[in-house]
Structure formats: structure tokens, C-alpha cells
Amino acid sequence: MEFYFRLNLSYQDFLPYYQGIAENVEVREKGGKLLWINGRRLRPFLTADGIYGEFHLRLDRDGKFISLKQI
């Protein structure tokens, strides 16, 4: 399964996920489905400004994580 979504999250807003206080970031993919992505999957994309941009998420048939890339 493949999903595309945009994320605009400031550094301050992402901090609870980075610290492990909060676990899943809620995003709406371009087809309208609501997704919950574990915050640790987004850590590589964090900058001093936050996380901004378009992303491509791949899951296997069982809904398990395969990859997440910024596009």
C-alpha cells in the first residue's frame, strides 16, 4: 500500500513525539484516509524549523511499515 501526504509541523509541535511523550502523528493522506504514523519514523526529517513537505509512505499488505521518504 502506498500513501502520499503533506506535513507541516513546527519543531515545537513535534517535540513531544521526539521525546517519546506522544507516540503517533495523525495525518490525512491525499486520498482522504486518516493515518497514524509513529513519531520515531519522522525523526530523520526533523530540522530546526520542524517537519515540512510532501511524503511517500509504503506499507505491506498487513499495514506494517516498509518505508517513508520525503519527496
mmCIF file of C-alpha atoms in Angstrom, residues 5-35:
data_model
loop_
_atom_site.group_PDB
_atom_site.id
_atom_site.type_symbol
_atom_site.label_atom_id
_atom_site.label_comp_id
_atom_site.label_asym_id
_atom_site.label_seq_id
_atom_site.Cartn_x
_atom_site.Cartn_y
_atom_site.Cartn_z
ATOM 1 C CA PHE A 5 0.640 13.215 2.394
ATOM 2 C CA ARG A 6 1.830 16.697 3.295
ATOM 3 C CA LEU A 7 3.150 17.509 6.739
ATOM 4 C CA ASN A 8 3.605 20.978 8.237
ATOM 5 C CA LEU A 9 4.721 20.531 11.813
ATOM 6 C CA SER A 10 6.818 23.042 13.744
ATOM 7 C CA TYR A 11 9.773 21.902 15.831
ATOM 8 C CA GLN A 12 7.874 22.809 18.998
ATOM 9 C CA ASP A 13 4.792 20.822 17.920
ATOM 10 C CA PHE A 14 6.910 17.761 17.096
ATOM 11 C CA LEU A 15 8.890 17.859 20.356
ATOM 12 C CA PRO A 16 6.503 15.549 22.324
ATOM 13 C CA TYR A 17 6.865 12.897 19.584
ATOM 14 C CA TYR A 18 10.635 13.291 19.509
ATOM 15 C CA GLN A 19 10.810 12.922 23.285
ATOM 16 C CA GLY A 20 8.551 9.864 23.260
ATOM 17 C CA ILE A 21 5.815 11.588 25.282
ATOM 18 C CA ALA A 22 3.386 11.259 22.358
ATOM 19 C CA GLU A 23 3.512 8.299 20.002
ATOM 20 C CA ASN A 24 1.512 8.663 16.777
ATOM 21 C CA VAL A 25 1.256 11.642 14.455
ATOM 22 C CA GLU A 26 -2.130 11.895 12.754
ATOM 23 C CA VAL A 27 -2.038 12.805 9.053
ATOM 24 C CA ARG A 28 -4.591 12.797 6.264
ATOM 25 C CA GLU A 29 -3.304 11.289 3.044
ATOM 26 C CA LYS A 30 -4.174 12.782 -0.338
ATOM 27 C CA GLY A 31 -6.961 10.234 -0.899
ATOM 28 C CA GLY A 32 -8.667 11.357 2.316
ATOM 29 C CA LYS A 33 -7.748 8.451 4.615
ATOM 30 C CA LEU A 34 -6.617 9.208 8.130
ATOM 31 C CA LEU A 35 -3.253 7.663 9.044
#
